[in-house]
Coordinates of C-alpha atoms and ligand atoms in Angstrom, one line a residue:
M1 CA 24.1 1.3 17.2
N2 CA 22.7 4.6 17.6
K3 CA 25.8 6.8 18.6
N4 CA 24.0 8.5 21.4
N5 CA 21.8 5.3 22.5
Q6 CA 19.2 7.5 21.5
A7 CA 17.3 4.6 19.9
I8 CA 13.6 4.6 20.4
K9 CA 12.1 1.5 21.9
N10 CA 8.6 1.7 21.9
I11 CA 5.7 2.5 18.9
V12 CA 2.1 2.5 19.3
I13 CA 0.0 2.3 16.2
L14 CA -3.4 3.8 16.9
G15 CA -6.0 2.2 14.4
G16 CA -6.8 -1.5 12.8
G17 CA -8.0 -0.6 9.8
T18 CA -6.0 -0.7 6.3
A19 CA -3.5 1.7 7.2
G20 CA -2.8 0.3 10.9
W21 CA -2.4 -3.1 9.6
M22 CA -0.4 -2.5 6.5
T23 CA 1.8 -0.2 8.8
A24 CA 2.2 -3.1 11.4
A25 CA 3.0 -5.5 8.7
A26 CA 5.6 -3.5 7.7
L27 CA 7.3 -2.5 10.7
G28 CA 6.9 -5.9 12.1
R29 CA 8.8 -7.3 9.1
F30 CA 11.4 -4.4 9.2
L31 CA 12.1 -3.7 12.6
N32 CA 13.1 -7.3 13.5
N33 CA 11.9 -7.4 17.0
S34 CA 14.0 -4.7 18.1
Y35 CA 11.1 -2.6 18.9
Q36 CA 8.1 -3.1 21.3
I37 CA 5.4 -2.5 18.9
T38 CA 1.9 -2.1 19.7
L39 CA -1.2 -1.9 17.7
V40 CA -4.5 -0.6 19.3
E41 CA -7.9 -0.7 18.0
S42 CA -11.1 -0.1 18.8
D43 CA -14.0 -2.8 18.4
N44 CA -16.4 -0.1 18.8
I45 CA -15.6 2.2 16.0
G46 CA -15.2 0.3 12.8
S47 CA -12.8 0.7 10.0
V48 CA -13.9 2.7 6.9
G49 CA -14.4 -0.7 5.3
V50 CA -14.1 0.2 1.8
G51 CA -10.8 0.9 -0.4
E52 CA -10.5 -2.3 -2.8
A53 CA -9.0 -1.0 -5.7
T54 CA -5.4 -0.3 -6.1
I55 CA -2.5 0.4 -8.7
P56 CA 0.4 -1.8 -9.6
Q57 CA 2.7 -0.5 -6.9
I58 CA 1.3 -2.5 -4.3
Q59 CA 3.2 -5.4 -5.7
V60 CA 6.2 -3.8 -4.4
F61 CA 4.6 -3.5 -1.0
N62 CA 3.5 -7.1 -1.2
K63 CA 6.9 -8.4 -2.7
T64 CA 9.0 -6.5 0.1
L65 CA 7.3 -8.2 2.6
G66 CA 7.3 -11.6 1.1
I67 CA 3.7 -12.0 0.5
D68 CA 3.1 -15.1 -2.1
E69 CA 0.7 -13.6 -4.7
A70 CA -1.4 -16.7 -5.1
D71 CA -2.1 -16.9 -1.4
F72 CA -2.6 -13.4 -1.0
V73 CA -5.2 -13.6 -4.2
A74 CA -6.9 -16.6 -2.7
K75 CA -7.3 -15.2 0.9
T76 CA -8.8 -11.7 0.0
K77 CA -10.8 -13.0 -3.0
A78 CA -8.9 -10.8 -5.0
T79 CA -8.7 -10.3 -8.8
F80 CA -6.4 -8.4 -11.0
K81 CA -7.0 -5.0 -12.3
L82 CA -5.6 -3.9 -15.7
G83 CA -6.9 -0.3 -15.3
I84 CA -9.8 1.8 -14.9
E85 CA -13.0 2.6 -17.3
F86 CA -14.3 5.9 -17.2
V87 CA -17.8 6.2 -18.3
N88 CA -19.7 9.5 -19.4
W89 CA -16.6 11.7 -18.1
G90 CA -16.1 14.0 -21.0
Q91 CA -19.6 13.8 -22.6
Q92 CA -22.3 11.4 -21.9
G93 CA -21.8 8.3 -23.9
D94 CA -17.9 8.2 -23.5
S95 CA -15.9 5.7 -22.4
Y96 CA -12.3 5.3 -22.5
I97 CA -9.8 2.8 -20.4
H98 CA -6.9 4.3 -18.2
G99 CA -4.8 1.4 -18.5
F100 CA -1.7 0.7 -16.2
G101 CA 1.4 0.0 -18.3
H102 CA 2.3 0.7 -22.3
L103 CA 0.9 2.6 -24.8
G104 CA 1.9 1.8 -28.5
Q105 CA 5.4 2.3 -28.8
D106 CA 7.7 5.0 -29.3
L107 CA 9.1 5.8 -32.6
N108 CA 12.3 7.5 -33.4
A109 CA 12.5 8.7 -29.5
V110 CA 9.2 10.5 -30.0
P111 CA 6.2 9.3 -27.7
F112 CA 3.5 7.3 -29.7
H113 CA 0.6 9.6 -29.0
H114 CA 2.2 12.4 -31.0
F115 CA 2.4 9.8 -34.1
W116 CA -1.4 8.6 -33.3
W117 CA -3.0 11.8 -33.0
K118 CA -1.5 12.8 -36.5
A119 CA -3.0 9.4 -37.9
R120 CA -6.1 10.1 -35.8
Q121 CA -6.9 13.5 -37.9
L122 CA -6.1 11.6 -40.8
N123 CA -8.6 8.7 -40.4
L124 CA -5.6 6.5 -40.2
A125 CA -6.0 5.3 -36.4
K126 CA -8.7 3.7 -34.2
P127 CA -9.2 4.9 -30.6
L128 CA -6.1 5.1 -28.3
G129 CA -7.1 2.4 -26.1
E130 CA -6.6 -0.3 -29.3
Y131 CA -2.9 0.3 -29.1
A132 CA -2.5 -0.5 -25.6
L133 CA -2.6 -4.3 -24.3
N134 CA -4.2 -3.2 -20.9
C135 CA -6.9 -1.6 -22.4
K136 CA -7.9 -4.3 -25.4
A137 CA -7.3 -6.9 -22.4
S138 CA -9.9 -5.4 -20.5
W139 CA -12.8 -4.8 -23.0
Q140 CA -12.3 -8.8 -23.6
N141 CA -12.0 -9.8 -19.7
K142 CA -9.0 -11.1 -20.2
F143 CA -5.7 -11.3 -17.8
M144 CA -2.4 -13.1 -17.4
R145 CA 0.7 -12.1 -15.7
S146 CA 4.0 -11.4 -17.9
I147 CA 5.8 -14.2 -19.7
D148 CA 8.9 -14.4 -21.1
A149 CA 8.2 -13.4 -24.7
G150 CA 11.2 -11.2 -26.1
N151 CA 9.9 -7.5 -26.6
S152 CA 6.3 -8.6 -27.0
P153 CA 3.9 -6.7 -24.6
L154 CA 3.3 -9.6 -23.2
S155 CA 6.6 -9.7 -21.4
D156 CA 5.7 -6.5 -19.3
I157 CA 2.0 -6.7 -18.3
V158 CA 1.4 -4.4 -15.4
Y159 CA -1.5 -4.9 -13.1
A160 CA -2.7 -4.1 -9.7
Y161 CA -5.4 -5.9 -7.4
Q162 CA -8.7 -5.5 -6.4
F163 CA -9.4 -7.0 -3.2
D164 CA -11.9 -7.4 0.0
A165 CA -11.0 -4.7 2.5
G166 CA -11.9 -6.5 5.4
L167 CA -10.0 -9.7 4.0
Y168 CA -7.0 -7.9 3.4
A169 CA -6.9 -6.1 6.7
N170 CA -6.9 -9.7 8.6
Y171 CA -4.5 -11.2 6.2
L172 CA -1.9 -8.2 7.3
K173 CA -2.9 -8.9 10.8
E174 CA -2.0 -12.3 10.6
F175 CA 1.4 -11.6 8.8
A176 CA 1.7 -8.9 11.6
C177 CA 1.2 -10.5 14.5
K178 CA 3.3 -13.4 13.4
H179 CA 5.9 -10.9 13.3
G180 CA 5.9 -9.9 16.9
I181 CA 3.2 -7.0 16.8
K182 CA 1.0 -6.9 19.9
H183 CA -2.6 -6.4 19.2
K184 CA -4.7 -4.7 21.9
I185 CA -8.2 -4.2 21.4
A186 CA -9.3 -0.8 23.5
E187 CA -10.8 2.7 22.8
V188 CA -8.5 5.5 23.2
E189 CA -10.4 8.3 25.4
S190 CA -7.8 11.0 25.6
T191 CA -3.9 11.8 25.0
L192 CA -1.7 13.6 27.2
L193 CA 1.1 15.6 26.1
K194 CA 4.1 16.0 27.3
P195 CA 4.5 19.8 28.9
E196 CA 7.8 20.2 28.3
N197 CA 8.1 19.8 24.5
G198 CA 4.4 19.0 23.3
H199 CA 5.5 15.4 22.1
I200 CA 2.6 13.0 22.8
Q201 CA 3.3 11.2 26.1
T202 CA 0.2 8.7 26.9
L203 CA -3.0 7.4 25.4
T204 CA -5.7 7.0 28.2
L205 CA -8.1 3.8 27.2
K206 CA -11.7 3.8 28.1
N207 CA -10.8 1.3 30.9
G208 CA -8.2 3.9 32.7
E209 CA -5.2 2.2 31.5
Q210 CA -2.3 4.3 29.9
I211 CA -0.1 3.3 27.1
S212 CA 3.4 5.4 26.6
A213 CA 5.3 5.4 23.7
D214 CA 8.7 7.0 21.9
L215 CA 6.7 7.4 18.6
F216 CA 3.0 7.4 18.2
I217 CA 1.6 6.5 14.5
D218 CA -2.0 7.8 13.9
C219 CA -3.8 5.3 11.9
S220 CA -7.1 6.4 13.4
G221 CA -9.1 7.3 10.0
M222 CA -10.6 10.6 9.4
R223 CA -10.9 10.9 13.1
A224 CA -7.4 11.8 13.2
L225 CA -7.4 11.6 16.9
L226 CA -3.5 12.1 17.4
I227 CA -2.6 14.2 14.6
D228 CA -5.5 16.7 14.8
K229 CA -7.4 16.3 17.7
A230 CA -4.1 16.0 20.0
L231 CA -1.6 17.9 18.2
K232 CA -3.7 20.2 16.2
V233 CA -1.5 20.7 12.9
G234 CA -4.6 22.1 10.8
F235 CA -5.8 20.7 7.6
E236 CA -5.7 22.2 3.9
N237 CA -9.2 21.8 2.3
W238 CA -9.6 21.4 -1.2
Q239 CA -13.4 20.9 -1.6
A240 CA -13.2 23.7 -4.3
W241 CA -11.2 21.4 -6.7
L242 CA -12.7 18.0 -5.5
P243 CA -16.3 18.9 -4.5
C244 CA -17.3 15.4 -3.9
D245 CA -17.8 14.8 -0.1
S246 CA -20.1 11.8 0.3
A247 CA -20.0 8.3 -0.7
L248 CA -22.9 5.4 -0.5
A249 CA -21.3 1.9 -0.7
V250 CA -23.3 -1.1 -1.3
A251 CA -22.2 -4.9 -2.1
S252 CA -23.8 -6.7 -5.1
E253 CA -23.4 -10.4 -6.4
K254 CA -20.4 -11.1 -8.3
L255 CA -20.0 -10.5 -12.2
T256 CA -19.7 -13.4 -14.7
P257 CA -17.3 -12.9 -16.8
L258 CA -15.0 -10.9 -14.4
P259 CA -13.9 -7.9 -15.5
P260 CA -10.1 -6.9 -15.0
Y261 CA -10.7 -3.3 -14.2
T262 CA -12.4 -1.1 -12.0
R263 CA -15.2 1.0 -13.8
A264 CA -16.1 4.8 -12.6
T265 CA -19.3 5.8 -14.3
A266 CA -19.9 9.8 -13.8
H267 CA -23.5 10.5 -12.6
S268 CA -25.1 14.0 -12.6
A269 CA -23.3 15.0 -9.2
G270 CA -20.5 12.4 -8.9
W271 CA -19.5 9.0 -9.9
Q272 CA -20.1 5.5 -9.4
W273 CA -17.3 2.6 -8.8
R274 CA -17.7 -0.9 -9.6
I275 CA -15.0 -2.9 -8.3
P276 CA -15.3 -6.9 -9.3
L277 CA -14.1 -9.3 -6.6
Q278 CA -13.9 -13.4 -7.1
H279 CA -17.0 -13.5 -4.4
R280 CA -19.0 -10.2 -5.0
T281 CA -19.0 -6.6 -6.5
G282 CA -17.9 -3.7 -4.6
N283 CA -20.1 -0.6 -5.8
G284 CA -20.3 3.1 -4.3
H285 CA -21.9 6.3 -5.8
V286 CA -19.5 9.4 -4.8
F287 CA -21.2 12.5 -4.8
S288 CA -21.3 15.9 -3.9
S289 CA -24.0 16.8 -1.1
E290 CA -24.1 20.5 -2.2
F291 CA -25.7 19.4 -5.7
M292 CA -27.3 15.9 -4.6
Q293 CA -29.1 15.1 -1.5
A294 CA -28.1 11.2 -0.1
E295 CA -31.6 9.6 -1.0
Q296 CA -31.4 10.5 -4.6
A297 CA -27.6 9.5 -4.7
E298 CA -29.1 6.1 -3.2
K299 CA -31.8 5.8 -5.7
I300 CA -29.3 6.5 -8.7
L301 CA -26.8 3.6 -7.2
M302 CA -29.1 1.2 -6.8
Q303 CA -30.5 1.5 -10.4
N304 CA -27.0 1.4 -12.2
L305 CA -25.8 -1.9 -10.1
D306 CA -25.1 -4.4 -12.7
S307 CA -26.0 -7.4 -10.3
P308 CA -28.5 -7.6 -7.3
A309 CA -27.4 -5.9 -3.9
I310 CA -26.5 -8.3 -1.2
S311 CA -26.1 -5.7 1.4
Q312 CA -27.6 -2.0 2.9
A313 CA -25.9 1.0 1.2
K314 CA -23.6 2.7 3.6
L315 CA -23.0 6.4 3.8
I316 CA -19.7 7.6 4.2
N317 CA -18.8 11.4 4.7
F318 CA -15.5 13.0 4.1
T319 CA -13.2 16.2 3.1
T320 CA -11.0 16.2 0.5
G321 CA -7.7 18.0 1.5
K322 CA -4.5 17.1 3.4
R323 CA -3.0 17.9 7.0
K324 CA -0.4 20.8 6.8
S325 CA 1.7 18.5 8.5
F326 CA 1.8 14.5 8.3
W327 CA 4.8 14.4 10.7
H328 CA 4.4 16.4 13.7
K329 CA 6.7 16.1 16.8
N330 CA 6.8 12.6 17.7
C331 CA 3.4 11.3 15.6
V332 CA 3.3 10.4 12.2
A333 CA -0.1 10.5 10.5
I334 CA -0.5 7.4 7.7
G335 CA -3.9 6.6 6.2
L336 CA -7.1 8.4 6.0
S337 CA -5.8 10.7 8.9
S338 CA -3.2 12.1 6.7
G339 CA -5.9 13.3 4.3
F340 CA -8.2 12.0 1.5
M341 CA -8.3 12.8 -2.3
E342 CA -11.4 10.5 -2.8
P343 CA -10.9 7.2 -4.5
L344 CA -11.2 8.1 -8.5
E345 CA -7.9 6.7 -9.4
S346 CA -7.5 4.5 -6.3
T347 CA -4.5 6.1 -4.7
S348 CA -5.4 5.9 -0.9
I349 CA -3.6 2.4 -0.4
H350 CA -0.8 3.8 -2.3
L351 CA -0.2 6.7 -0.1
I352 CA -0.3 4.4 2.8
Q353 CA 2.5 2.4 1.6
S354 CA 4.4 5.5 0.4
A355 CA 4.4 6.7 3.8
I356 CA 5.4 3.8 5.2
A357 CA 8.4 3.6 3.1
R358 CA 9.4 6.9 3.9
L359 CA 9.1 6.4 7.9
L360 CA 11.4 3.7 7.5
A361 CA 13.9 5.7 5.3
F362 CA 13.8 8.5 8.2
F363 CA 13.2 6.5 10.9
P364 CA 13.6 8.6 14.0
D365 CA 15.6 8.1 17.0
K366 CA 14.7 10.0 20.1
S367 CA 16.1 13.3 19.1
F368 CA 13.5 13.6 16.4
N369 CA 15.7 15.4 14.3
Q370 CA 13.4 18.4 12.7
A371 CA 15.5 17.9 9.3
N372 CA 14.1 14.2 8.9
I373 CA 10.9 15.5 9.7
N374 CA 10.7 18.5 7.2
E375 CA 11.9 16.3 4.4
F376 CA 9.2 13.3 5.3
N377 CA 6.7 16.4 5.1
K378 CA 7.8 17.9 2.1
Q379 CA 8.0 14.6 0.2
T380 CA 4.4 13.8 1.4
H381 CA 3.3 17.1 0.2
F382 CA 4.6 16.8 -3.3
E383 CA 3.1 13.3 -3.7
Y384 CA -0.5 14.7 -2.5
D385 CA -0.2 17.7 -4.7
T386 CA 0.7 15.8 -7.8
I387 CA -1.7 13.2 -7.3
R388 CA -4.4 15.7 -6.3
D389 CA -3.8 17.8 -9.9
F390 CA -4.3 14.3 -11.8
I391 CA -7.6 13.7 -10.0
I392 CA -8.7 17.2 -10.5
L393 CA -7.9 16.7 -14.5
H394 CA -10.8 14.0 -14.6
Y395 CA -13.4 16.7 -13.3
K396 CA -12.1 19.8 -15.1
A397 CA -11.7 18.1 -18.1
T398 CA -15.4 17.7 -19.2
Q399 CA -17.5 19.0 -21.9
R400 CA -20.6 18.2 -19.9
T401 CA -23.1 21.0 -19.2
D402 CA -26.2 18.7 -18.1
S403 CA -26.3 19.4 -14.2
E404 CA -25.0 22.4 -11.8
F405 CA -22.5 19.9 -10.7
W406 CA -20.7 19.4 -14.3
R407 CA -21.0 23.1 -15.0
Y408 CA -19.2 23.9 -11.5
C409 CA -16.6 21.4 -12.4
K410 CA -15.9 22.6 -16.2
N411 CA -15.8 26.6 -15.2
M412 CA -13.8 25.9 -11.8
P413 CA -10.4 27.5 -11.5
V414 CA -7.6 25.0 -11.0
P415 CA -4.1 24.7 -9.4
D416 CA -1.5 26.7 -11.4
S417 CA 0.3 23.3 -11.4
L418 CA -2.3 21.8 -13.7
A419 CA -3.0 24.9 -15.6
E420 CA 0.4 24.8 -16.9
K421 CA -0.1 21.1 -17.8
F422 CA -3.0 21.7 -19.6
E423 CA -1.5 24.9 -21.5
L424 CA 1.6 22.6 -22.6
F425 CA -0.7 19.6 -23.8
N426 CA -3.2 21.9 -25.6
A427 CA -0.2 23.6 -27.7
N428 CA 1.6 20.6 -28.9
G429 CA 0.7 17.1 -26.9
H430 CA 3.7 17.5 -24.7
V431 CA 2.5 16.3 -20.9
S432 CA 5.5 18.0 -18.2
R433 CA 5.7 16.0 -14.9
N434 CA 8.5 15.6 -12.6
K435 CA 9.8 12.1 -12.7
N436 CA 9.0 11.5 -9.0
E437 CA 5.4 12.2 -9.9
L438 CA 3.2 9.2 -9.7
F439 CA 1.4 9.2 -12.5
S440 CA 3.1 8.1 -15.7
E441 CA 2.9 10.4 -19.2
N442 CA 0.8 7.4 -20.7
S443 CA -1.5 8.0 -17.7
W444 CA -2.0 12.0 -18.6
V445 CA -2.1 11.2 -22.3
E446 CA -4.9 8.3 -21.8
V447 CA -7.2 10.7 -19.6
L448 CA -6.8 14.0 -21.6
F449 CA -7.5 12.4 -25.0
G450 CA -10.3 10.2 -23.1
Q451 CA -11.9 13.2 -22.2
N452 CA -11.5 15.0 -25.3
I453 CA -8.8 17.2 -25.0
T454 CA -6.8 17.6 -28.1
P455 CA -3.6 19.4 -28.6
D456 CA -3.5 22.0 -31.4
S457 CA -0.5 20.2 -32.9
Y458 CA 2.0 17.3 -32.3
H459 CA 5.8 16.8 -32.3
P460 CA 7.4 18.4 -35.4
L461 CA 9.5 15.3 -35.9
V462 CA 6.3 13.2 -36.6
D463 CA 6.2 14.9 -39.8
M464 CA 9.6 13.4 -41.0
M465 CA 7.4 10.0 -41.3
S466 CA 5.5 9.9 -44.6
E467 CA 1.9 9.3 -44.3
T468 CA 1.9 5.7 -45.8
E469 CA 5.1 4.9 -43.3
L470 CA 2.8 6.3 -40.5
A471 CA -0.1 4.1 -41.2
K472 CA 2.1 0.9 -41.5
N473 CA 3.3 1.7 -38.1
I474 CA 0.1 2.6 -36.7
N475 CA -1.4 -0.7 -38.1
S476 CA 1.3 -3.0 -37.1
I477 CA 1.2 -1.4 -33.5
E478 CA -2.4 -2.7 -33.5
Q479 CA -1.8 -6.1 -34.9
V480 CA 0.4 -6.8 -32.4
V481 CA -1.3 -5.5 -29.3
K482 CA -4.3 -8.0 -30.7
Q483 CA -2.2 -10.9 -31.4
C484 CA -1.2 -10.8 -27.7
V485 CA -4.9 -10.2 -26.7
D486 CA -5.9 -13.0 -28.7
Y487 CA -3.5 -15.2 -26.7
M488 CA -4.5 -14.2 -23.2
P489 CA -6.9 -16.4 -21.0
S490 CA -10.1 -14.8 -19.8
Q491 CA -9.3 -13.8 -16.0
Q492 CA -11.6 -16.3 -14.9
E493 CA -9.5 -19.1 -16.5
Y494 CA -6.3 -17.4 -15.2
L495 CA -7.5 -17.6 -11.6
Q496 CA -8.3 -21.2 -11.7
H497 CA -5.1 -21.7 -13.1
I498 CA -3.4 -20.0 -10.4
G499 CA -5.6 -21.8 -8.0
G500 CA -7.5 -18.2 -6.7
Ligands
FAD601 P1 -9.9 3.5 8.7 O1 -10.5 2.3 8.3 O2 -11.1 4.3 9.3 O3 -9.5 2.7 10.5 C1 -9.4 3.6 11.5 C2 -9.0 2.6 12.9 O4 -8.7 3.6 14.0 C3 -10.3 1.6 13.1 O5 -9.5 0.4 13.3 C4 -10.5 2.1 14.4 O6 -11.4 1.2 15.3 C5 -9.8 3.0 15.1 N1 -10.0 4.0 15.7 C6 -10.6 4.8 15.5 N2 -10.9 5.9 16.8 C7 -10.2 5.1 17.7 C8 -10.1 5.2 19.0 N3 -10.5 6.3 19.8 N4 -9.7 4.1 19.8 C9 -9.0 3.0 19.2 N5 -8.9 2.8 18.1 C10 -9.8 4.0 17.3 N6 -8.4 3.7 -1.1 C11 -8.0 2.9 -2.5 O7 -6.8 2.9 -2.5 N7 -8.6 2.2 -3.1 C12 -10.0 2.4 -3.0 O8 -10.8 2.0 -3.9 C13 -10.7 3.4 -2.0 N8 -11.8 3.4 -2.0 C14 -12.3 4.3 -1.1 C15 -14.0 4.8 -1.1 C16 -14.2 5.6 -0.2 C17 -15.9 6.0 -0.2 C18 -13.6 6.1 0.8 C19 -13.9 6.7 2.1 C20 -12.3 5.6 0.9 C21 -11.9 4.9 -0.1 N9 -10.1 4.4 -0.1 C22 -9.6 3.8 -1.5 C23 -9.3 4.6 1.2 C24 -9.2 3.5 2.0 O9 -10.4 3.1 2.3 C25 -8.2 4.1 3.1 O10 -7.3 4.9 2.6 C26 -8.1 2.9 3.8 O11 -8.7 2.1 4.3 C27 -7.1 3.4 5.2 O12 -8.2 3.9 6.1 P2 -7.4 4.1 7.6 O13 -6.9 2.5 8.3 O14 -6.7 5.2 7.5 O15 -8.8 4.5 8.5

């Protein structure tokens, strides 16, 4: 029991997109019917409707909620995702996979990529992806979950999902409503602030009804009705580093065989995603309106589909950047209302998940302790900024000069934090990262080498191994990965096996 009986009682979640329903599901599950929680969404204003590729952390969210994986995969028409293939990023014609999970095997406590880089220069090694189960299995459209196989890579297969965003929202809606969340369909017209402290007091609906609460969670998407329109916290614009501001999304027929990975193909002023689901394929062309008109972007999108289109292309405009505060007074912004960094590394749903975890960790009482709010904001800024650097890396690390867009990206100044990472890696292949950063050393290494950024040197301890020994080790890692992938079924067979 709260010592001053300051416990909040009423919570309103504004918005019924992925952010709103993920928040509702988690609060319903963990607040145990002790709070009155209402989700308000308009049936007039649609959700963004994209957001179908994820990263492995989503499994933690699902497991914490107690969601059964086979049921989830079947009901959201999900496929498994082992990584992202990047095509045409370093140079046109290039392709590499940023795979989740392990890369080779560290030798004598030195990360694998240092050995690989020496071997590669001596023509003793194949491309980096040959030493990572996730990359090799992706190329062969294979998938399985981990099995108990000792220290084999098959014992630790790291994966995420690709799912239908609409079905995912419905799935979570059902879950949330079962856990006591009230669902109200109504459009919010205005917001009233308390004159004494500027907290949100009530939302006025189009029908004149007013809803009040102690805590408001803004999941209203890019409209950011509460955190921005009502509380005016301000926005930090990142377009100079992440210049894409538009996307055209279109669905096409399902693919056979079914790839267990997302693909991001660079075009002349942006890139195109391909997300294979069980029943259809999600596609979209993310581009910069400064460098390309929407008509041309649509033409490129439609010309580069791998299966016939089954919907009309839908245009979505966005601005890359983040809110200056994510939690202000009695309002917490979760989802697109908090900011957007474009979908290149499928990080937005993860940001929703981690904001929810952080809200539960610093859950307020009526005093809305400022120290809690400050820590929530500090951690969220750190997460946003470090993910931002990883995404900018893909644009900056290009050798393309075939279009104005790529010349701009190649020459643009980057944040100091990213410039330092480049400098260190260029020198000797080290990746410096704070242990709380989302993307691992392997992720950085795969993208850097994948986009032809190569270090001048490697870890000096590598030279303690003779060239014969080096060749033997590198070859044996490749063989282990090959044998594991040979053993794996196709994703299609695996989905049938689990009843997906
Ligand atoms: P929305 O989906 O926009 O939902 C907003 C909700 O607020 C709606 O229910 C709406 O009805 C409600 N609302 C708004 N105004 C009012 C009002 N006045 N009254 C009542 N209700 C209101 N993320 C990933 O993780 N992976 C991806 O692959 C990925 N791809 C993306 C591609 C693109 C082009 C874009 C733009 C985003 C992508 N994202 C991706 C991000 C992802 O789509 C979003 O993070 C996620 O869908 C959450 O959106 P949201 O719920 O915040 O907003």
